[in-house]
Amino acid sequence: MGRLEGKTAFITGAASGIGRATALLFATEGARVVAADISAAGAERTAERIGANALALMLDVASEPQWEQAMRLAVDRFGRLDIVCNIAGIGRGGCIEDVTLEDWNAMLAVNLTGTMLGCKHGVRTIKNTGGRGAIVNVSSVGGLVGIADIAGYCASKGGVTILTKSVALHCAQRGYPIRCVSVHPTYVDTEMLDPVAAAMGSRSELLARMARQVPVGRVATADDIARTILFAASDDAIMIDGSALIVDGAQLAGPPSAHFE
């Protein structure tokens, strides 16, 4: 049996990148998967790769009415909910002097408000349908430390880090069988890098520059992060709650050695 056999998982950002990789991996581990994304066509493509045990939904994660409808449709199709993975996210650059209010508000809406709504309606739906499982929120290494040129992104992901702890305590103190964990990736080679790569003119050079900042010598893949999300959502992590799982190739372990030879 797979690690998620008999479970139903709701995954945002499922049209591409980490979300798609997570949806496909969850399905191989026995889960029924709701693949949700603001791109209806992208969500449908992911669901088609899974087959009968998948439902594709269009979802703007910043819209509470759409979350309410999505939860109803998920329960109508699969009868219960056990896992919510809040993976949808956007990143826009800008130091504190240059970040635009438009970009700031967009990142807060998707990265933080979208995650809050996923936690709110995920907890309610898991509880009300008799589910048992976890909410996994994808944050970032930028949700643990500041990065000068992506101030708004760091602020939104830092909010996800602390929101996760509050949700975990809420569920634990009420005896709900729901854990809440945050996952913090380093740079990940996904479609999210496309605009940066286009601006640089070379994706390979962008990845090489990023890899030089990761001690293990490479950026992460979507599958690297999906495997961590699977662990966090499964009963293998039954006593991990309110914690930050760092998937950074030692990036946050400390500065480079001053005595390296």
Short mmCIF file of C-alpha atoms in Angstrom, two decimals:
data_model
loop_
_atom_site.label_atom_id
_atom_site.label_comp_id
_atom_site.label_asym_id
_atom_site.label_seq_id
_atom_site.Cartn_x
_atom_site.Cartn_y
_atom_site.Cartn_z
CA MET A 1 0.00 0.00 0.00
CA GLY A 2 1.07 3.57 -0.70
CA ARG A 3 1.75 6.03 2.08
CA LEU A 4 -1.43 7.96 1.23
CA GLU A 5 -3.71 5.03 0.47
CA GLY A 6 -7.36 5.97 1.10
CA LYS A 7 -6.55 9.68 1.55
CA THR A 8 -7.91 12.62 -0.40
CA ALA A 9 -5.51 15.49 -1.03
CA PHE A 10 -6.28 19.01 -2.25
CA ILE A 11 -3.27 20.60 -3.97
CA THR A 12 -3.05 24.22 -5.15
CA GLY A 13 -0.66 25.34 -7.85
CA ALA A 14 -1.10 21.91 -9.42
CA ALA A 15 -0.76 23.03 -13.03
CA SER A 16 3.03 23.30 -12.93
CA GLY A 17 6.23 23.07 -10.95
CA ILE A 18 6.13 21.84 -7.36
CA GLY A 19 2.34 21.59 -7.34
CA ARG A 20 2.20 19.34 -10.39
CA ALA A 21 5.06 17.17 -9.13
CA THR A 22 3.30 16.81 -5.77
CA ALA A 23 -0.03 15.88 -7.34
CA LEU A 24 1.57 13.18 -9.49
CA LEU A 25 3.62 11.78 -6.60
CA PHE A 26 0.62 11.71 -4.25
CA ALA A 27 -1.35 9.76 -6.82
CA THR A 28 1.38 7.11 -7.06
CA GLU A 29 1.17 6.79 -3.26
CA GLY A 30 -2.54 5.99 -3.40
CA ALA A 31 -4.16 9.39 -2.85
CA ARG A 32 -7.19 10.74 -4.62
CA VAL A 33 -6.10 14.16 -5.81
CA VAL A 34 -7.86 17.47 -6.34
CA ALA A 35 -5.60 19.40 -8.70
CA ALA A 36 -6.44 23.09 -8.31
CA ASP A 37 -4.90 26.03 -10.14
CA ILE A 38 -5.84 29.43 -11.50
CA SER A 39 -5.05 27.86 -14.88
CA ALA A 40 -8.00 25.56 -15.51
CA ALA A 41 -6.30 24.04 -18.56
CA GLY A 42 -3.12 23.36 -16.60
CA ALA A 43 -5.02 21.74 -13.74
CA GLU A 44 -6.88 19.58 -16.24
CA ARG A 45 -3.63 18.40 -17.84
CA THR A 46 -2.30 17.34 -14.45
CA ALA A 47 -5.55 15.53 -13.61
CA GLU A 48 -5.51 13.74 -16.97
CA ARG A 49 -2.05 12.35 -16.17
CA ILE A 50 -3.44 10.88 -12.94
CA GLY A 51 -6.69 9.49 -14.31
CA ALA A 52 -9.94 8.59 -12.56
CA ASN A 53 -8.66 9.38 -9.07
CA ALA A 54 -8.20 13.06 -9.88
CA LEU A 55 -10.44 16.11 -10.07
CA ALA A 56 -9.31 19.32 -11.79
CA LEU A 57 -10.58 22.64 -10.46
CA MET A 58 -9.97 26.26 -11.40
CA LEU A 59 -9.13 28.19 -8.22
CA ASP A 60 -7.98 31.73 -7.50
CA VAL A 61 -6.51 31.09 -4.06
CA ALA A 62 -7.10 34.71 -3.00
CA SER A 63 -10.90 34.31 -3.42
CA GLU A 64 -12.81 32.96 -0.43
CA PRO A 65 -15.98 32.18 -2.43
CA GLN A 66 -13.90 30.09 -4.81
CA TRP A 67 -12.34 28.20 -1.91
CA GLU A 68 -15.79 27.47 -0.50
CA GLN A 69 -16.99 26.16 -3.86
CA ALA A 70 -13.81 24.11 -4.38
CA MET A 71 -14.20 22.42 -1.01
CA ARG A 72 -17.81 21.51 -1.81
CA LEU A 73 -16.83 20.05 -5.17
CA ALA A 74 -13.96 18.06 -3.65
CA VAL A 75 -16.24 16.53 -1.03
CA ASP A 76 -18.98 15.87 -3.58
CA ARG A 77 -16.50 13.92 -5.69
CA PHE A 78 -14.47 12.05 -3.06
CA GLY A 79 -16.59 12.16 0.11
CA ARG A 80 -13.89 13.45 2.46
CA LEU A 81 -10.71 15.47 2.70
CA ASP A 82 -7.51 14.55 4.56
CA ILE A 83 -4.71 16.71 3.18
CA VAL A 84 -4.35 20.27 1.89
CA CYS A 85 -1.12 21.38 0.23
CA ASN A 86 -0.91 25.15 -0.20
CA ILE A 87 1.65 25.37 -2.97
CA ALA A 88 0.37 28.14 -5.27
CA GLY A 89 2.67 31.13 -5.11
CA ILE A 90 4.15 34.02 -7.06
CA GLY A 91 7.44 35.87 -6.77
CA ARG A 92 8.27 39.41 -7.83
CA GLY A 93 11.55 41.19 -7.23
CA GLY A 94 12.27 44.50 -5.59
CA CYS A 95 14.18 45.83 -2.60
CA ILE A 96 12.26 47.85 -0.04
CA GLU A 97 12.93 51.11 -1.91
CA ASP A 98 11.82 49.74 -5.27
CA VAL A 99 9.02 47.24 -4.62
CA THR A 100 5.74 48.52 -6.05
CA LEU A 101 2.54 48.47 -4.06
CA GLU A 102 0.96 46.45 -6.86
CA ASP A 103 3.60 43.72 -6.58
CA TRP A 104 3.47 43.79 -2.77
CA ASN A 105 -0.30 43.36 -2.71
CA ALA A 106 -0.21 40.63 -5.35
CA MET A 107 2.31 38.56 -3.37
CA LEU A 108 0.42 38.99 -0.12
CA ALA A 109 -2.85 38.02 -1.84
CA VAL A 110 -1.54 34.80 -3.38
CA ASN A 111 1.23 33.70 -1.03
CA LEU A 112 -0.23 34.66 2.35
CA THR A 113 -3.98 35.26 2.00
CA GLY A 114 -4.25 32.26 -0.32
CA THR A 115 -2.49 30.07 2.22
CA MET A 116 -4.63 31.41 5.07
CA LEU A 117 -7.80 30.57 3.15
CA GLY A 118 -6.47 27.11 2.37
CA CYS A 119 -5.79 26.54 6.06
CA LYS A 120 -9.15 27.96 7.15
CA HIS A 121 -11.28 25.95 4.76
CA GLY A 122 -8.97 22.95 4.84
CA VAL A 123 -9.25 22.59 8.62
CA ARG A 124 -13.02 22.98 8.51
CA THR A 125 -13.47 20.48 5.69
CA ILE A 126 -11.09 17.85 7.05
CA LYS A 127 -12.76 18.08 10.45
CA ASN A 128 -16.32 18.03 9.11
CA THR A 129 -15.78 15.08 6.75
CA GLY A 130 -14.00 12.85 9.25
CA GLY A 131 -10.61 13.18 7.61
CA ARG A 132 -7.24 12.65 9.28
CA GLY A 133 -4.09 14.17 7.92
CA ALA A 134 -2.18 17.38 7.46
CA ILE A 135 -1.98 20.81 5.94
CA VAL A 136 1.36 21.46 4.26
CA ASN A 137 2.23 25.07 3.46
CA VAL A 138 5.04 25.77 1.03
CA SER A 139 7.05 28.73 2.28
CA SER A 140 10.68 29.37 1.30
CA VAL A 141 14.14 29.88 2.73
CA GLY A 142 13.03 33.49 2.25
CA GLY A 143 10.38 32.84 4.88
CA LEU A 144 13.13 32.26 7.45
CA VAL A 145 15.75 34.87 6.52
CA GLY A 146 15.67 38.20 4.74
CA ILE A 147 16.90 38.63 1.16
CA ALA A 148 17.54 42.23 0.17
CA ASP A 149 16.17 42.24 -3.37
CA ILE A 150 12.92 40.29 -2.74
CA ALA A 151 11.58 42.09 0.32
CA GLY A 152 7.90 41.55 -0.45
CA TYR A 153 8.34 37.88 -1.25
CA CYS A 154 10.19 37.31 2.01
CA ALA A 155 7.50 39.15 3.96
CA SER A 156 4.74 37.04 2.43
CA LYS A 157 6.58 33.77 3.02
CA GLY A 158 7.56 34.79 6.55
CA GLY A 159 3.87 35.22 7.23
CA VAL A 160 3.27 31.66 6.01
CA THR A 161 5.90 30.39 8.47
CA ILE A 162 4.18 31.87 11.52
CA LEU A 163 0.67 31.17 10.24
CA THR A 164 1.62 27.49 10.07
CA LYS A 165 2.59 27.46 13.75
CA SER A 166 -0.69 29.12 14.74
CA VAL A 167 -2.75 26.63 12.73
CA ALA A 168 -0.83 23.70 14.23
CA LEU A 169 -1.50 24.92 17.76
CA HIS A 170 -5.17 25.58 17.01
CA CYS A 171 -5.72 22.03 15.77
CA ALA A 172 -3.64 20.39 18.50
CA GLN A 173 -5.35 22.24 21.32
CA ARG A 174 -8.77 21.24 20.00
CA GLY A 175 -7.84 17.63 19.47
CA TYR A 176 -8.30 17.72 15.70
CA PRO A 177 -6.39 14.96 13.86
CA ILE A 178 -4.80 17.61 11.65
CA ARG A 179 -1.13 18.61 11.65
CA CYS A 180 0.25 21.73 9.97
CA VAL A 181 3.79 21.92 8.63
CA SER A 182 5.71 24.42 6.49
CA VAL A 183 8.24 23.45 3.82
CA HIS A 184 11.08 25.84 2.94
CA PRO A 185 12.80 25.22 -0.39
CA THR A 186 15.93 26.82 -1.72
CA TYR A 187 15.96 27.83 -5.40
CA VAL A 188 13.88 25.39 -7.45
CA ASP A 189 14.15 24.82 -11.20
CA THR A 190 10.52 25.37 -12.23
CA GLU A 191 8.50 27.58 -14.56
CA MET A 192 8.59 30.26 -11.86
CA LEU A 193 12.14 31.05 -13.01
CA ASP A 194 11.11 31.60 -16.64
CA PRO A 195 10.76 35.42 -16.47
CA VAL A 196 14.15 35.77 -14.75
CA ALA A 197 15.80 33.44 -17.25
CA ALA A 198 14.27 35.37 -20.14
CA ALA A 199 15.58 38.65 -18.73
CA MET A 200 19.08 37.16 -18.37
CA GLY A 201 18.98 35.55 -21.78
CA SER A 202 20.30 32.22 -20.52
CA ARG A 203 18.53 29.72 -18.27
CA SER A 204 21.68 27.66 -17.87
CA GLU A 205 23.64 30.68 -16.63
CA LEU A 206 20.83 31.57 -14.20
CA LEU A 207 20.84 28.04 -12.77
CA ALA A 208 24.62 28.04 -12.53
CA ARG A 209 24.61 31.34 -10.61
CA MET A 210 21.94 30.04 -8.24
CA ALA A 211 23.78 26.74 -7.75
CA ARG A 212 26.86 28.62 -6.59
CA GLN A 213 24.82 29.88 -3.63
CA VAL A 214 23.78 26.35 -2.58
CA PRO A 215 26.53 24.39 -0.80
CA VAL A 216 25.52 21.03 -2.28
CA GLY A 217 26.20 22.54 -5.70
CA ARG A 218 22.83 22.52 -7.43
CA VAL A 219 19.36 24.00 -7.26
CA ALA A 220 16.46 21.78 -6.24
CA THR A 221 14.07 20.07 -8.61
CA ALA A 222 10.30 20.07 -8.24
CA ASP A 223 10.51 16.36 -7.39
CA ASP A 224 12.97 17.08 -4.56
CA ILE A 225 10.40 19.32 -2.92
CA ALA A 226 7.45 17.04 -3.72
CA ARG A 227 9.11 14.18 -1.84
CA THR A 228 9.47 16.38 1.23
CA ILE A 229 5.81 17.42 0.99
CA LEU A 230 4.83 13.74 0.74
CA PHE A 231 6.76 12.97 3.91
CA ALA A 232 5.18 15.92 5.73
CA ALA A 233 1.67 14.90 4.68
CA SER A 234 2.07 11.21 5.49
CA ASP A 235 1.89 9.40 8.80
CA ASP A 236 5.68 9.01 8.61
CA ALA A 237 5.68 12.57 10.01
CA ILE A 238 2.99 11.95 12.61
CA MET A 239 4.84 13.84 15.36
CA ILE A 240 6.04 16.71 13.18
CA ASP A 241 3.63 19.57 13.74
CA GLY A 242 4.08 23.33 13.53
CA SER A 243 7.63 22.76 12.30
CA ALA A 244 9.60 24.18 9.40
CA LEU A 245 11.11 21.54 7.11
CA ILE A 246 14.10 23.15 5.39
CA VAL A 247 15.02 21.79 1.95
CA ASP A 248 17.95 24.03 1.12
CA GLY A 249 21.07 22.00 0.35
CA ALA A 250 22.75 23.51 3.46
CA GLN A 251 22.13 27.07 2.24
CA LEU A 252 21.05 28.28 5.69
CA ALA A 253 23.55 26.21 7.65
CA GLY A 254 25.97 29.13 7.83
CA PRO A 255 28.36 31.32 5.84
CA PRO A 256 31.12 29.83 3.70
CA SER A 257 34.23 28.91 5.65
CA ALA A 258 36.77 31.69 6.04
CA HIS A 259 39.52 29.07 6.29
CA PHE A 260 38.71 26.96 3.22
CA GLU A 261 41.76 25.72 1.37
#
